[in-house]
Short mmCIF file of C-alpha atoms in Angstrom, two decimals:
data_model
loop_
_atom_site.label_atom_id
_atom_site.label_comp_id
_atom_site.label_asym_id
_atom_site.label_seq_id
_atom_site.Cartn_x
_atom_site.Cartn_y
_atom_site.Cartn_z
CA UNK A 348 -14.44 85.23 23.18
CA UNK A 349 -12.14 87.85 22.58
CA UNK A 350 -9.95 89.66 26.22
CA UNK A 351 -12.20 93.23 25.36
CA UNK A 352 -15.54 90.85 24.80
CA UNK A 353 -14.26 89.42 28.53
CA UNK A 354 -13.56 91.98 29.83
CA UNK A 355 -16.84 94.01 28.77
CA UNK A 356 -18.76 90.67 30.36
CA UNK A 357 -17.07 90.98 33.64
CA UNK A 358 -17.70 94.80 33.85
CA UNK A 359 -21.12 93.66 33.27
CA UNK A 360 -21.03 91.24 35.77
CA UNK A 361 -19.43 93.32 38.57
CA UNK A 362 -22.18 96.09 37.93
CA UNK A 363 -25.14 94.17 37.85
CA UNK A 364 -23.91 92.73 41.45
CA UNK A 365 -23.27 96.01 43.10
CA UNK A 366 -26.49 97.65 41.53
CA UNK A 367 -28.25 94.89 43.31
CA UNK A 368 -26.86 95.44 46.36
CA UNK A 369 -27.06 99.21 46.60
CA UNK A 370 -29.03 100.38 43.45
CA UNK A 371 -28.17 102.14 40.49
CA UNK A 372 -27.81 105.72 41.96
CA UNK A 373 -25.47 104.32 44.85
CA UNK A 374 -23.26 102.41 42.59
CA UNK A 375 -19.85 103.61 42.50
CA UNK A 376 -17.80 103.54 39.27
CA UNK A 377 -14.38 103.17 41.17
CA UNK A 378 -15.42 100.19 43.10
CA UNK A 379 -16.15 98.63 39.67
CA UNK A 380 -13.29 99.64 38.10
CA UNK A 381 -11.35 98.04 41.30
CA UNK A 382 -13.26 94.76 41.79
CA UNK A 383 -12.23 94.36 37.21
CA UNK A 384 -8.92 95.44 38.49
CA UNK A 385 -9.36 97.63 34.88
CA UNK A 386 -8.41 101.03 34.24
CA UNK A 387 -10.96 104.07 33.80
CA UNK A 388 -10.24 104.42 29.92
CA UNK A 389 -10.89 100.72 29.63
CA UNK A 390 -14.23 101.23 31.26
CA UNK A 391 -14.84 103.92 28.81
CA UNK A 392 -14.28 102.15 25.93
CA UNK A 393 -16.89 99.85 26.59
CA UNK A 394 -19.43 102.29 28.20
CA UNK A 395 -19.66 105.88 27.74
CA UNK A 396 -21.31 106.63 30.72
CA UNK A 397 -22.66 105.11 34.15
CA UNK A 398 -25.94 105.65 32.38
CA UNK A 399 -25.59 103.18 29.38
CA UNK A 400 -23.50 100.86 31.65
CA UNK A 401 -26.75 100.69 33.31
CA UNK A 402 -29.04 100.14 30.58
CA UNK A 403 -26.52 97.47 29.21
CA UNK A 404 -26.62 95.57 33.04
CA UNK A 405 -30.50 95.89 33.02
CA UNK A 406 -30.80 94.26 28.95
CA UNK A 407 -27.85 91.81 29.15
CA UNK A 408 -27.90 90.51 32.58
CA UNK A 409 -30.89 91.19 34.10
CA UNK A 410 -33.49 90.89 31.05
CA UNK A 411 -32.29 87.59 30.42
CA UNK A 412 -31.75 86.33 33.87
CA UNK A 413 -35.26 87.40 34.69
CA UNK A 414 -36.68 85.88 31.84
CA UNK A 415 -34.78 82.39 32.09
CA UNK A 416 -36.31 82.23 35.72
CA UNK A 417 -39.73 82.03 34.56
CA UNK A 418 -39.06 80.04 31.42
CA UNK A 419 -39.47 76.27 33.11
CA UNK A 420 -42.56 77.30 34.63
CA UNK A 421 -44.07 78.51 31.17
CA UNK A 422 -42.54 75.82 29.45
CA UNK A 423 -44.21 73.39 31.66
CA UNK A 424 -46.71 70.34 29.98
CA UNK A 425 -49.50 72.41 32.44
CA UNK A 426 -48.19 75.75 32.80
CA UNK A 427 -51.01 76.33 35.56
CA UNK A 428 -48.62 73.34 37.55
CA UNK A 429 -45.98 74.62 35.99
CA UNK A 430 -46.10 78.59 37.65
CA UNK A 431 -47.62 77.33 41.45
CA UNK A 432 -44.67 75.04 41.54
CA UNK A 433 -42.49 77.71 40.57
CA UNK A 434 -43.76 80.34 43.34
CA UNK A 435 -43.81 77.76 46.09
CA UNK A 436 -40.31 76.46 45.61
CA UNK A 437 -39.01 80.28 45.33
CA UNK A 438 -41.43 80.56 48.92
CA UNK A 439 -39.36 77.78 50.10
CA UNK A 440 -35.47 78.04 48.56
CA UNK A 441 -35.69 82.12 48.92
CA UNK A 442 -32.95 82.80 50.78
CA UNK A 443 -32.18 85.52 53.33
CA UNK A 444 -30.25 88.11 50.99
CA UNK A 445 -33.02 87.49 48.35
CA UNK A 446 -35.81 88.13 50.92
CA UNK A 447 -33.38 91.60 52.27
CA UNK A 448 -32.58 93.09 48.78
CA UNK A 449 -35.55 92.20 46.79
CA UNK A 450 -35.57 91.65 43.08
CA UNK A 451 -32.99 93.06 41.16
CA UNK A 452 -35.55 94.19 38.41
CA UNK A 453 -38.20 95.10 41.27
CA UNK A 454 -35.81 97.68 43.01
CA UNK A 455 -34.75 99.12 39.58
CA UNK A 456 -38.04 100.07 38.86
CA UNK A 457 -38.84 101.06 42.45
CA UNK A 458 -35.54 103.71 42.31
CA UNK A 459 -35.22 104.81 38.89
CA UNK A 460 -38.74 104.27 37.10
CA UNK A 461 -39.20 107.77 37.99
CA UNK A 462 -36.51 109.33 37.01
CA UNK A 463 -34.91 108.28 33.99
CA UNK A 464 -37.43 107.66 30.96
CA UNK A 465 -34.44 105.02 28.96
CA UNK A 466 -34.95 103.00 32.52
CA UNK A 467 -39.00 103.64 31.95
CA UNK A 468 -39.53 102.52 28.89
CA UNK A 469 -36.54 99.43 29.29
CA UNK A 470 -38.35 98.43 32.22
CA UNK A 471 -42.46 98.68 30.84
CA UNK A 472 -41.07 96.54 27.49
CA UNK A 473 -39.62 93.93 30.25
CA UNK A 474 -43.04 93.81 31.20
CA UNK A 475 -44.58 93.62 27.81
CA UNK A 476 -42.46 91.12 27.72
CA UNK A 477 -42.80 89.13 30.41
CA UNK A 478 -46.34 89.43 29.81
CA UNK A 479 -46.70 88.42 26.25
CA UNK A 480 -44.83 84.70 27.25
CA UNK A 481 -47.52 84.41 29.98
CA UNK A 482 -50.30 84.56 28.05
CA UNK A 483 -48.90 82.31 25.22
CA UNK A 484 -48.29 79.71 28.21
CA UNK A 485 -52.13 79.96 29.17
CA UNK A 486 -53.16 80.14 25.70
CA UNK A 487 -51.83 76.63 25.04
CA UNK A 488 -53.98 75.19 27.04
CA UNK A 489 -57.19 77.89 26.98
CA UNK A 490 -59.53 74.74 26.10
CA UNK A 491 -59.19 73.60 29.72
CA UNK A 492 -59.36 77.44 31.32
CA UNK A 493 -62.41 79.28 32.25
CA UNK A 494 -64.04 80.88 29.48
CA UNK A 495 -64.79 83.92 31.63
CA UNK A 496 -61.06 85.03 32.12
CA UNK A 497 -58.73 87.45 29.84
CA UNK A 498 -55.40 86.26 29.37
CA UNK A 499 -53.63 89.27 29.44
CA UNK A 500 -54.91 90.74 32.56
CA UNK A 501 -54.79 87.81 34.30
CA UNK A 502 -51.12 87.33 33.53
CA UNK A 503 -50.35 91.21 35.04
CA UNK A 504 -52.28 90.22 38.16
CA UNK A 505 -50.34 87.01 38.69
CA UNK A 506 -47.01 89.43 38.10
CA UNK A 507 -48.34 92.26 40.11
CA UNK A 508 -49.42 89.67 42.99
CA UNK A 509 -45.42 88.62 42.82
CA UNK A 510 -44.08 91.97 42.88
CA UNK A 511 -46.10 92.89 45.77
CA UNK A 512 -45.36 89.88 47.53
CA UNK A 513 -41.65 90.63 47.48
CA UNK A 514 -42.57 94.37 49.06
CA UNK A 515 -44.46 92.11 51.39
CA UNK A 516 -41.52 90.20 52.49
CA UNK A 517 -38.45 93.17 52.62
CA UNK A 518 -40.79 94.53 55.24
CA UNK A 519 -41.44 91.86 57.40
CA UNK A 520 -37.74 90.60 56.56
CA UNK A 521 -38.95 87.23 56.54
CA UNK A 522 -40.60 84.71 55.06
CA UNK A 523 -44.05 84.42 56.27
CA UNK A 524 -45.67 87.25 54.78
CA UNK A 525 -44.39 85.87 51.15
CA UNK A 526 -45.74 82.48 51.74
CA UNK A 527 -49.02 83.09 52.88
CA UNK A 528 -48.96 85.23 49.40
CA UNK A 529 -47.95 82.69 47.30
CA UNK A 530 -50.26 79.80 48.83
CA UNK A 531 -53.37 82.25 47.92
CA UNK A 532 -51.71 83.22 44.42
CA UNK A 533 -51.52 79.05 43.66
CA UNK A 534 -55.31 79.06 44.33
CA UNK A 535 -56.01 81.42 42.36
CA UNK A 536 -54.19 80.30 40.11
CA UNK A 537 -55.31 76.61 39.96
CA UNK A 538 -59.16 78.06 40.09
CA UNK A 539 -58.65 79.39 36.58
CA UNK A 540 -59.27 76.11 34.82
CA UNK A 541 -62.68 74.84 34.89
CA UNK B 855 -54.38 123.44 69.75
CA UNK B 856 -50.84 125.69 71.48
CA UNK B 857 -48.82 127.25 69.07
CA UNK B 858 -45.77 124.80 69.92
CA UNK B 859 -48.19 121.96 68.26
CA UNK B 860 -49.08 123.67 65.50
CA UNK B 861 -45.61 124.31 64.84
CA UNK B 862 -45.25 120.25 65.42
CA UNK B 863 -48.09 119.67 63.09
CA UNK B 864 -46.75 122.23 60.96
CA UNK B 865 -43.10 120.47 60.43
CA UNK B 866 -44.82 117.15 59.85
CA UNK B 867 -47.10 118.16 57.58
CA UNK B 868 -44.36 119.88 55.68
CA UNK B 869 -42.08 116.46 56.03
CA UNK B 870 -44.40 114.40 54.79
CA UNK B 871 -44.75 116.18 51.54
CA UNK B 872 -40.69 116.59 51.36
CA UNK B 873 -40.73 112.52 51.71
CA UNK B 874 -43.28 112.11 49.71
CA UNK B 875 -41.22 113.62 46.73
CA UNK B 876 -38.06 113.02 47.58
CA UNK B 877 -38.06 110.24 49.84
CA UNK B 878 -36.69 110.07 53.13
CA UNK B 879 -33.02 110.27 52.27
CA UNK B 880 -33.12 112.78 49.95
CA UNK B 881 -35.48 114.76 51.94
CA UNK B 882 -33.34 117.78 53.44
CA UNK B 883 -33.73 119.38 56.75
CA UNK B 884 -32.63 122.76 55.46
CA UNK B 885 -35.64 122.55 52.95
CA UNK B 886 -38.09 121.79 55.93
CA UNK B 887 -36.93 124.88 58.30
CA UNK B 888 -37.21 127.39 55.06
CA UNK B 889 -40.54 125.92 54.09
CA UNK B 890 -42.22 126.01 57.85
CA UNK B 891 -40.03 129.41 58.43
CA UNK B 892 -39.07 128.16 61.42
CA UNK B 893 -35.25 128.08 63.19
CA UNK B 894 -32.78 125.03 63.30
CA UNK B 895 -33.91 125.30 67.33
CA UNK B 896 -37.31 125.12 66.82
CA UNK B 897 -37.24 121.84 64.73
CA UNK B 898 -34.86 120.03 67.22
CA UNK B 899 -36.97 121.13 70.13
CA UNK B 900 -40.01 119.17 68.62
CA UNK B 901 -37.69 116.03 66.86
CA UNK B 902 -34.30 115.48 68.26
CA UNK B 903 -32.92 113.88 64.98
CA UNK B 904 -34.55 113.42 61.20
CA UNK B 905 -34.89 109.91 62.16
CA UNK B 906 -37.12 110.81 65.17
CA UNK B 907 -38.81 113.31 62.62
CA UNK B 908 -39.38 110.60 59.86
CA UNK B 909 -40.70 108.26 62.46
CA UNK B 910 -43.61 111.20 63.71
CA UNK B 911 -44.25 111.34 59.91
CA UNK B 912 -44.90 107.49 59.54
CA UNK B 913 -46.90 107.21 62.67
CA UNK B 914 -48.91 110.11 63.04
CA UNK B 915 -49.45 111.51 59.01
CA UNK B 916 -48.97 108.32 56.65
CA UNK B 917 -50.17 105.44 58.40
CA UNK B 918 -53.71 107.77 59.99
CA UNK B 919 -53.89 108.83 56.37
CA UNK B 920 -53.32 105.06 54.74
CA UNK B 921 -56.08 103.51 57.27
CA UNK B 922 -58.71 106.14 56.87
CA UNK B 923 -58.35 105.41 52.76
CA UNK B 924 -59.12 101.97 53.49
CA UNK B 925 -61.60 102.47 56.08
CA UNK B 926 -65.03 103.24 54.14
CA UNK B 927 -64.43 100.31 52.40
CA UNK B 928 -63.86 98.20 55.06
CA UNK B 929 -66.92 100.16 57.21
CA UNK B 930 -69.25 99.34 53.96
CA UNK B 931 -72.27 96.98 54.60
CA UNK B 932 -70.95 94.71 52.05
CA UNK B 933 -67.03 94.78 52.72
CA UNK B 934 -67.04 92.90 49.08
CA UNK B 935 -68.38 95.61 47.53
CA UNK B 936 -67.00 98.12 49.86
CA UNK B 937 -63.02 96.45 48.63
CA UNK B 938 -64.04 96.50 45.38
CA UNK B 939 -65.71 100.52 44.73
CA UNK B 940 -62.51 101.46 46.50
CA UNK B 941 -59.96 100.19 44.02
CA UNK B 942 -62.08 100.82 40.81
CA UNK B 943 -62.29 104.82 41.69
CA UNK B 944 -58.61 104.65 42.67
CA UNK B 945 -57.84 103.16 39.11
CA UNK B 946 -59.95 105.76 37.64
CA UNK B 947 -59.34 109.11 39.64
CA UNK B 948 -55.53 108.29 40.51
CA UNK B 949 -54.22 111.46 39.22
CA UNK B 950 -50.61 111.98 37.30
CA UNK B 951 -48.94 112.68 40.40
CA UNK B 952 -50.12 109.85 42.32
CA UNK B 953 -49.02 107.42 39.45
CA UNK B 954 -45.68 108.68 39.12
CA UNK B 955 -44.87 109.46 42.98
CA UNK B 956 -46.23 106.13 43.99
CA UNK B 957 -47.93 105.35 47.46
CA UNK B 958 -45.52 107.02 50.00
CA UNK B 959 -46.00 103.77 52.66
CA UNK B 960 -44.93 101.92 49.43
CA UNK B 961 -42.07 103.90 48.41
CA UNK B 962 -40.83 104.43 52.31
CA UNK B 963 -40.65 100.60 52.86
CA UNK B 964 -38.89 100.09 49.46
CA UNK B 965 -36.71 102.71 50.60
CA UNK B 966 -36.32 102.57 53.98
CA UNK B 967 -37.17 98.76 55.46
CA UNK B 968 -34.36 97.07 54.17
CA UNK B 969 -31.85 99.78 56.06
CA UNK B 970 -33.34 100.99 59.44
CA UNK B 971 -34.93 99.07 61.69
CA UNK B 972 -37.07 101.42 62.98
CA UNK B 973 -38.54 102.10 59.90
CA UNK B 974 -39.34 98.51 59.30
CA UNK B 975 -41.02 97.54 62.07
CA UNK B 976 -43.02 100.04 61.67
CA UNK B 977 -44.22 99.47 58.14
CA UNK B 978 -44.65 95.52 59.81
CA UNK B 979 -46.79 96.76 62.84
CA UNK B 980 -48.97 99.25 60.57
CA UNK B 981 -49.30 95.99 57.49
CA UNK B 982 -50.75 94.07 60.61
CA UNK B 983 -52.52 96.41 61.43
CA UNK B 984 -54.15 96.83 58.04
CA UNK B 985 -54.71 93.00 57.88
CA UNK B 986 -56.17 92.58 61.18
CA UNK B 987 -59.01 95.72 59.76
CA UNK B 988 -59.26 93.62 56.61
CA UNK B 989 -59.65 90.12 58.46
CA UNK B 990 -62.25 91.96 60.43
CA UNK B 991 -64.55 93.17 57.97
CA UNK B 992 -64.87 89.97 55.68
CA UNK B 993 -65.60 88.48 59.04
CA UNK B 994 -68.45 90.21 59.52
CA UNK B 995 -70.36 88.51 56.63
CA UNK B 996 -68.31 85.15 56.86
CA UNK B 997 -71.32 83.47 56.47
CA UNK B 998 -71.93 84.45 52.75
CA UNK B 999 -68.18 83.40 52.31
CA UNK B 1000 -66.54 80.08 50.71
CA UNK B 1001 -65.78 77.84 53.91
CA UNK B 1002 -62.30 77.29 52.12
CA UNK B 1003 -60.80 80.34 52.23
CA UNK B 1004 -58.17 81.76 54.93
CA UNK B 1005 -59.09 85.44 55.91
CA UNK B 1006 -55.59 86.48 56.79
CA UNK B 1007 -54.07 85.04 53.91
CA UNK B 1008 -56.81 86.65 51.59
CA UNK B 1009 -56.44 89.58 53.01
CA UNK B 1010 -52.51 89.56 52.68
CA UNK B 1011 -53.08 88.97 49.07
CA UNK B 1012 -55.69 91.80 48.62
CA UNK B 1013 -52.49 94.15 50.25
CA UNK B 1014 -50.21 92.33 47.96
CA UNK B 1015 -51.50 92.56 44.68
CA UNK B 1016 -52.35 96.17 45.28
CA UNK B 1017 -49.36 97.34 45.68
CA UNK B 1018 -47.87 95.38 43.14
CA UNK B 1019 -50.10 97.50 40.67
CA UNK B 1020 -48.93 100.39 41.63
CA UNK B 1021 -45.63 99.13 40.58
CA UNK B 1022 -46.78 98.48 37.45
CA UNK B 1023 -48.12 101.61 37.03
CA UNK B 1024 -45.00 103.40 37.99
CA UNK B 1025 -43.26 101.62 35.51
CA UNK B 1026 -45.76 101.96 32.98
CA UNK B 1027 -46.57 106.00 33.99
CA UNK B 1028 -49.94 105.21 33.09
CA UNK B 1029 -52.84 103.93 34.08
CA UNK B 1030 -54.07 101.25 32.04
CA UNK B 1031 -51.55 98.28 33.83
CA UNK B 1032 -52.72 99.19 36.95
CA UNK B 1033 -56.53 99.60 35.72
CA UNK B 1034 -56.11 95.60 34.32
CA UNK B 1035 -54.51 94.67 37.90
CA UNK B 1036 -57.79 96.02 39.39
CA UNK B 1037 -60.13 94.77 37.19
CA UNK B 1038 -58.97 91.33 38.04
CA UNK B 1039 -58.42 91.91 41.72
CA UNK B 1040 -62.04 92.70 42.03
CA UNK B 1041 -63.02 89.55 40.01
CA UNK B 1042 -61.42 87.66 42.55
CA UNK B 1043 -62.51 89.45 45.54
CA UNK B 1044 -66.27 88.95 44.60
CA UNK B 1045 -65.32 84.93 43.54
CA UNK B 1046 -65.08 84.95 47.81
CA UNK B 1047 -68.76 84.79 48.17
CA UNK B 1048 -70.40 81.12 47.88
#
């Protein structure tokens, strides 16, 4: 990796961490340019604006990161085992920040959905996305699911049920809330075969 | 009603819609006065800061507003039914607006829980409270309900997944994610009866 790939990683790096903590509007560029002890032109060479630093956080970092989270549990023998386990150890391990700021992607779309169509239409394809790898999971094993159930909408519900679980939990500020969630979403979940 | 509290009901009114759009930080206390054509003393003799005025707006305006939305549904004979007719003519007469601004309890506690602790406990106490209506009304016909379920956790899930649609449907600025997220969530809600 070559010192401008590095340093366009860590610029990367230090952004997606301080959108997360105070959002995208709130982010300063001087505290990133201090935290990559880099200077301003430096930060312009790589990005040309706050806006497509921001678009380059949300594909490179958070995209993937999001993505790779879910993989095990899709990639699971029984992905029906496969997501319940995932929910109830992320019920269990989630720690305080995570249950205080939220999901990274969540709040993104939350603050800037409706304002900034580039951050729209990144953040619907995330969910296309997201969406299409669900119902390939389920589709692997459709012989042993209901034959009553659509794939895709099933797969936004169990995402929607998720999202709304994590609102669910910023409120209360702990844990409770989310777990009694995800305990329901595994039944449902689990009910889907026959 | 004196004309000091219809000036009161006046301001709220006025700083709920401000909120609404702009959400409570945003929201600007010069825009209030010029919209109720009132003075700077006149606002501070009803709320003695914006907090104290954003509070007013939760308790009295959003959360009397949120309940009696949910309430016919909940008052229905069949509260399975009564869930269910609710969300499917929200999916099909939520208008532009409404999918783009978002539920304002929804927004507020994205906004707002995770930074002032007044705020959040009151978006806890008024989720309760919303819980404790649904737990009620499904209790009412338990007896035509599966002996496995949990009401509290049902209804938490009900809450959840709602709201996660609207997320979706922010994202998406349309309706048809949010319209699948329904569709599904009133499959399950009717799979509660035996």
């Amino acid at each position: 990796m070559s010192d401008a790939e590095k340093t366009r990683l860590n610029i990367l790096t230090v952004a997606a961490d301080e959108i997360h903590q105070h959002g995208f509007k709130a982010t300063s560029l001087s505290v990133i340019l201090e935290r990559c002890a880099i200077s301003k032109g430096a930060l312009y060479y790589h990005f040309t604006s706050k806006l497509e630093l921001g678009y380059a956080v949300f594909e490179e970092i958070y995209v993937p990161m999001f993505l790779e989270t879910w993989q095990p549990a899709l990639a699971h023998d029984d992905p029906i085992e496969g997501l319940c386990e995932f929910f109830t150890a992320m019920a269990s391990e989630m720690n305080c920040s995570e249950v205080v700021c939220g999901c990274p992607l969540n709040n993104l779309c939350e603050e800037m959905a409706n304002v900034d169509e580039g951050f729209r239409l990144r953040i619907l394809a995330m969910q296309e996305k997201l969406n299409a790898l669900i119902v390939a999971s389920l589709a692997r094993i459709q012989s042993q699911l209901r034959a009553d159930i659509e794939l895709s909408q099933v797969a936004y519900f169990i995402v929607a049920t998720f999202h709304g679980s994590t609102t669910l939990s910023k409120s209360a500020r702990n844990k409770e809330l989310f777990q009694k969630v995800i305990i329901e979403l595994c039944r449902y979940i689990r009910a889907l075969k026959k």
